[in-house]
Coordinates of C-alpha atoms in Angstrom, one line a residue:
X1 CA 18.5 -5.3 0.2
X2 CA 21.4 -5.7 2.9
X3 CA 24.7 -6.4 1.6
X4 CA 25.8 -9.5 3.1
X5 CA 29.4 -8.6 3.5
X6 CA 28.3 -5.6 6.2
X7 CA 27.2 -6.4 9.8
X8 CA 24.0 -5.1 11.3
X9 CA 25.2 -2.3 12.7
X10 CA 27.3 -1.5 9.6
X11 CA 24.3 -1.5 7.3
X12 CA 22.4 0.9 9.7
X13 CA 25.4 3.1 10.0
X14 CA 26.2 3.4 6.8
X15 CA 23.9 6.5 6.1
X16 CA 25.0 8.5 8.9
X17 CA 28.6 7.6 8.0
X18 CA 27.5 9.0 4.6
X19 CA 25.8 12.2 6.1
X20 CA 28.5 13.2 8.2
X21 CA 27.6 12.0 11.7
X22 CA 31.1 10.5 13.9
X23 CA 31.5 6.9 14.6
X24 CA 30.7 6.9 17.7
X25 CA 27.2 9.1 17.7
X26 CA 26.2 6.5 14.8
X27 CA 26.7 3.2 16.5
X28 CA 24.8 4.6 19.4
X29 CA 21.5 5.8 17.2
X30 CA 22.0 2.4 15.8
X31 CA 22.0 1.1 18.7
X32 CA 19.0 2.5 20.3
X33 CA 17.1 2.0 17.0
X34 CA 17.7 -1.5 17.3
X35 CA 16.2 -1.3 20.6
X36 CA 12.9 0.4 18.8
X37 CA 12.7 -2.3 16.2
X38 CA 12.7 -5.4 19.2
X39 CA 15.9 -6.3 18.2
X40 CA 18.8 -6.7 21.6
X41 CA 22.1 -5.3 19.9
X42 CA 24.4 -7.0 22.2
X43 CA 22.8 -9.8 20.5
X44 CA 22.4 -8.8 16.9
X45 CA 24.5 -5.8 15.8
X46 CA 27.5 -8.1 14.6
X47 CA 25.3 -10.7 13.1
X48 CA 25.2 -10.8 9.0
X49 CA 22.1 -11.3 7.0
X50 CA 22.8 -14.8 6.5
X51 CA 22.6 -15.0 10.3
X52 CA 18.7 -13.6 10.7
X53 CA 15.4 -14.9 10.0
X54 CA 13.1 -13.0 7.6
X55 CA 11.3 -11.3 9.6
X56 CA 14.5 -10.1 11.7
X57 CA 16.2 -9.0 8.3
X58 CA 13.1 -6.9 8.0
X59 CA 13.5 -5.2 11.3
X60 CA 16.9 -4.0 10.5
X61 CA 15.1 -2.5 7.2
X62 CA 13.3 -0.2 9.1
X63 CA 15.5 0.2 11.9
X64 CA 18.2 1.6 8.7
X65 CA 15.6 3.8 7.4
X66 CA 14.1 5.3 10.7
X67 CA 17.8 5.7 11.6
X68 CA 18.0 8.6 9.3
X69 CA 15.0 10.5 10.5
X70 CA 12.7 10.8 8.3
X71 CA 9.3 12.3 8.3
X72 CA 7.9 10.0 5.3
X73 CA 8.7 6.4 4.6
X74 CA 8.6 5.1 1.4
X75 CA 7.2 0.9 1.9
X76 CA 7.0 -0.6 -1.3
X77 CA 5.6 -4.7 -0.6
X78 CA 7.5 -4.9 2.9
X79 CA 5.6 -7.6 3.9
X80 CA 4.8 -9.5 0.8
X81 CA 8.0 -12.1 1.6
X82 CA 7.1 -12.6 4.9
X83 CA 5.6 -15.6 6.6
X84 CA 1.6 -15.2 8.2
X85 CA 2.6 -14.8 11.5
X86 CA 5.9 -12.8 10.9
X87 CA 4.3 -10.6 8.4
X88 CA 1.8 -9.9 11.5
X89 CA 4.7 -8.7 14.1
X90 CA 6.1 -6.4 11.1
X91 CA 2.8 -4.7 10.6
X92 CA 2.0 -4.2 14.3
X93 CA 5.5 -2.6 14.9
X94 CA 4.9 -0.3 12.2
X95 CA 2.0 0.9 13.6
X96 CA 3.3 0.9 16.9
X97 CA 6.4 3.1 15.1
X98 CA 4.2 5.2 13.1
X99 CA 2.3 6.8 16.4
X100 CA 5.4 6.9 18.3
X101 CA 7.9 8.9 15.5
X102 CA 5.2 10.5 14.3
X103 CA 5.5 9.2 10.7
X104 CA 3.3 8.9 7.4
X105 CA 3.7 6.2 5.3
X106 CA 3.1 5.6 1.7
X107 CA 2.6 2.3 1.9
X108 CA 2.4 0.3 -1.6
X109 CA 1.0 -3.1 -1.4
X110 CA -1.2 -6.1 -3.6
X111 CA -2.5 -7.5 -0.1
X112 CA -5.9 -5.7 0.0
X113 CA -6.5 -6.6 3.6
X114 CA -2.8 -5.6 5.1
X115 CA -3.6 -2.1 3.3
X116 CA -6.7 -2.0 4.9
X117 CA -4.8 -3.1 8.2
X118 CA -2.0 -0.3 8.2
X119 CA -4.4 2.9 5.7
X120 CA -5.8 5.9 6.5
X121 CA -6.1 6.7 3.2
X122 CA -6.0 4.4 0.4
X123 CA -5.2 5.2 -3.3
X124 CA -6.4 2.6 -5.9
X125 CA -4.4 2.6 -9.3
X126 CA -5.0 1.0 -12.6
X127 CA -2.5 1.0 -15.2
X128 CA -0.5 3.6 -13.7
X129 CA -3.2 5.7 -13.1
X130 CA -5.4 6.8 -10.1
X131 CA -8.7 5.7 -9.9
X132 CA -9.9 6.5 -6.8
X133 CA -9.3 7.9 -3.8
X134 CA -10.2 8.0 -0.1
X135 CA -10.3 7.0 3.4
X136 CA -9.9 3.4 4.4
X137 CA -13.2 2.6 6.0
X138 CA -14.7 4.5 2.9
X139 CA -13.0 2.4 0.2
X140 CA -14.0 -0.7 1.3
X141 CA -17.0 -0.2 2.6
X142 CA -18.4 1.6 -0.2
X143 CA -16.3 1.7 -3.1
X144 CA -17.3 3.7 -6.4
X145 CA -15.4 2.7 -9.1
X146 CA -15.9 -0.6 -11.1
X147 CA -11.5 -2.2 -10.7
X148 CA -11.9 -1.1 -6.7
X149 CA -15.3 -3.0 -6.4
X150 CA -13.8 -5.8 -8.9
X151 CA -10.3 -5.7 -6.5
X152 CA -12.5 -6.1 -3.2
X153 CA -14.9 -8.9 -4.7
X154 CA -11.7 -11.1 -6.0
X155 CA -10.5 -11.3 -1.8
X156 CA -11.3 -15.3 -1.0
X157 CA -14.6 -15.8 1.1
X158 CA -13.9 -16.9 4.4
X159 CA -17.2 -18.5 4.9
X160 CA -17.5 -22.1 2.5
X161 CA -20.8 -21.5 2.1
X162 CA -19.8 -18.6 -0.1
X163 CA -17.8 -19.5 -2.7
X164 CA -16.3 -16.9 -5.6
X165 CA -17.8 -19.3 -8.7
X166 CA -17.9 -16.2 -11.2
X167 CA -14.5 -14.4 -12.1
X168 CA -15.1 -10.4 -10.9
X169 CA -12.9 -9.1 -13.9
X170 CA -12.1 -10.8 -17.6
X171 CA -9.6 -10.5 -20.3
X172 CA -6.4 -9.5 -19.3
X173 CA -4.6 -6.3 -18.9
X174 CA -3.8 -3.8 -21.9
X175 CA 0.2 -3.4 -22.3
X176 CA 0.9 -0.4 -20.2
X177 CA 3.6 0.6 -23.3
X178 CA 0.6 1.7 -25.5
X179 CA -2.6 2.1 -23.3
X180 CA -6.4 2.4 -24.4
X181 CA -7.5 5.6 -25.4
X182 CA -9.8 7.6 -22.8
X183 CA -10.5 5.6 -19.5
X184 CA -7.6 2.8 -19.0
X185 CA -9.8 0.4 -17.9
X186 CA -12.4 0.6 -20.2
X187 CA -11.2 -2.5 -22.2
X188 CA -12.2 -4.5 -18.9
X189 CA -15.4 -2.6 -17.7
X190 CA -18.9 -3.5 -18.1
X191 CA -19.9 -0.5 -17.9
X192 CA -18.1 0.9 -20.7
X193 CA -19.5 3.0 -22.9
X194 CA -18.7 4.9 -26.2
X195 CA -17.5 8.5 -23.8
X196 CA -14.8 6.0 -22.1
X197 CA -12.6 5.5 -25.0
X198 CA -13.4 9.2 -26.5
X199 CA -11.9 11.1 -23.2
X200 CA -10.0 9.8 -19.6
X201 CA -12.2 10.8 -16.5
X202 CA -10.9 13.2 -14.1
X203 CA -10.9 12.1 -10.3
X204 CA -14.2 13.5 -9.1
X205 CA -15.4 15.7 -6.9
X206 CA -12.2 17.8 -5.9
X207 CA -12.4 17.9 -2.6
X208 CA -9.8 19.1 -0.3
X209 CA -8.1 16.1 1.8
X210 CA -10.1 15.3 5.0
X211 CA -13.7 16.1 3.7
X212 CA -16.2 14.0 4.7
X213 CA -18.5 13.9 1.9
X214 CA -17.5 11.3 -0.9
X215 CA -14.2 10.6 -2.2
X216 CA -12.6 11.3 -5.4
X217 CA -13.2 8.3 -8.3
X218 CA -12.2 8.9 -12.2
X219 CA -15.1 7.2 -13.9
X220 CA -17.5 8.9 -16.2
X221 CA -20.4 7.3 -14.5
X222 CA -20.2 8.9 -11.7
X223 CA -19.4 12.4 -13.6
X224 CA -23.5 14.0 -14.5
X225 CA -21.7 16.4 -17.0
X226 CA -20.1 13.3 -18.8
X227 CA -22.6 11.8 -21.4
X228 CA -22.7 8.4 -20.0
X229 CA -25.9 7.0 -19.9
X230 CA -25.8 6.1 -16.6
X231 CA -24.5 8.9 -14.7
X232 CA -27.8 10.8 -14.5
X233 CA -29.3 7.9 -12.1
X234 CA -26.0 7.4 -9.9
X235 CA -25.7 11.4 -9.8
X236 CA -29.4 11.4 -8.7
X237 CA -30.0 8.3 -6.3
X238 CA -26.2 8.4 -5.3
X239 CA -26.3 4.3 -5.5
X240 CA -23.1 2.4 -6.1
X241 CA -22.1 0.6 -9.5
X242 CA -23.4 -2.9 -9.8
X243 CA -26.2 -2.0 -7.2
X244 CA -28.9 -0.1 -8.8
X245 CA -26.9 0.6 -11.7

């Protein structure tokens, strides 16, 4: 995403060039951004892309972004081309950037366990819809809905002893262009019942951001008033799907 015929310090100028700001004020936020990102302009601010290892490329990224000021920043896979040990460095200095700029991130990713890493909250989505909903800790240590507990099952075990023998989902996904009537995921789910393809389930309970009590999930089985035959037990017992279920 840098143009390769612009410097360092011209790619993170650029957008204050296009917002107004002089020259001189924008090569020294650049500057001092640089700084923030662990990255010595008198070293790299007249260095091309070509010039820079991955991970440094990244760290001009965010030093281009964060130049501007923003309050949210938008990271779509920022870490998915990145070497193990690079990809590391990148995560901890957005942490370390987050707390000091006082930033949220929406932070899209496949790599369940740098979400984990970087979340407070995490949002899973299937198909272009939301499925559940809720914070970190919560998600992964007690997820509700049939893809997140398929998602978290599919992560390689790091003990040999326990090997993955039995694939945690089958078949493949429906074409997002024309979709499965009622629940998305119902073509996939073992749990799936006649209510799934006859309506979509609504993310369940509304609760306001913050509570502490459950987390949203949009699957009828954890909806009493839905008609699935399970939903009376796991409304009752409040046990998980694929436990007591």
């Amino acid at each position: 995403s840098l143009n390769p015929r612009l410097t360092v310090l011209e790619s993170i100028v650029f957008g204050l060039k296009a917002r107004g700001f002089a020259m001189s004020e924008g090569r020294t936020r650049a500057a001092s951004m640089l700084r923030m990102v662990g990255l010595d302009p008198e070293t790299f601010a007249q260095r091309y892309p070509h010039e820079l290892s991955g991970g440094q490329r990244q760290r001009v990224n965010i030093a281009r972004a964060l130049t501007m000021g923003p309050r949210l920043v938008i990271l779509d896979e920022a870490v998915s081309a990145l070497d193990k040990s690079v990809e590391a460095q990148v995560l901890n200095l957005l942490r370390e950037l987050k707390a000091k700029l006082e930033l949220t991130y929406i932070f899209i990713s496949h790599d369940l366990n740098v979400v984990q890493y970087v979340s407070d909250r995490v949002l899973v989505m299937y198909l272009g819809r939301p499925v559940e909903i809720g914070p970190v800790d919560a998600i992964y240590a007690a997820p509700k809905h049939p893809y997140t507990r398929a998602l978290l099952a599919s992560r390689p075990s790091h003990d040999p002893r326990r090997r993955v023998t039995v694939p945690p989902l089958s078949g493949d996904p429906p074409n997002p262009i024309n979709p499965p009537s009622g629940c998305r995921f119902r073509t996939r789910c073992p749990f799936a019942e006649a209510v799934c393809a006859a309506s979509e389930p609504s993310l369940l309970p509304r609760a306001p951001i913050g509570a502490t009590r459950g987390h949203p999930v949009a699957c009828h089985i954890h909806d009493a008033a839905s008609g699935h035959s399970g939903a009376g037990r796991i409304a009752a017992s409040g046990a998980q799907i694929g436990r007591s279920a």
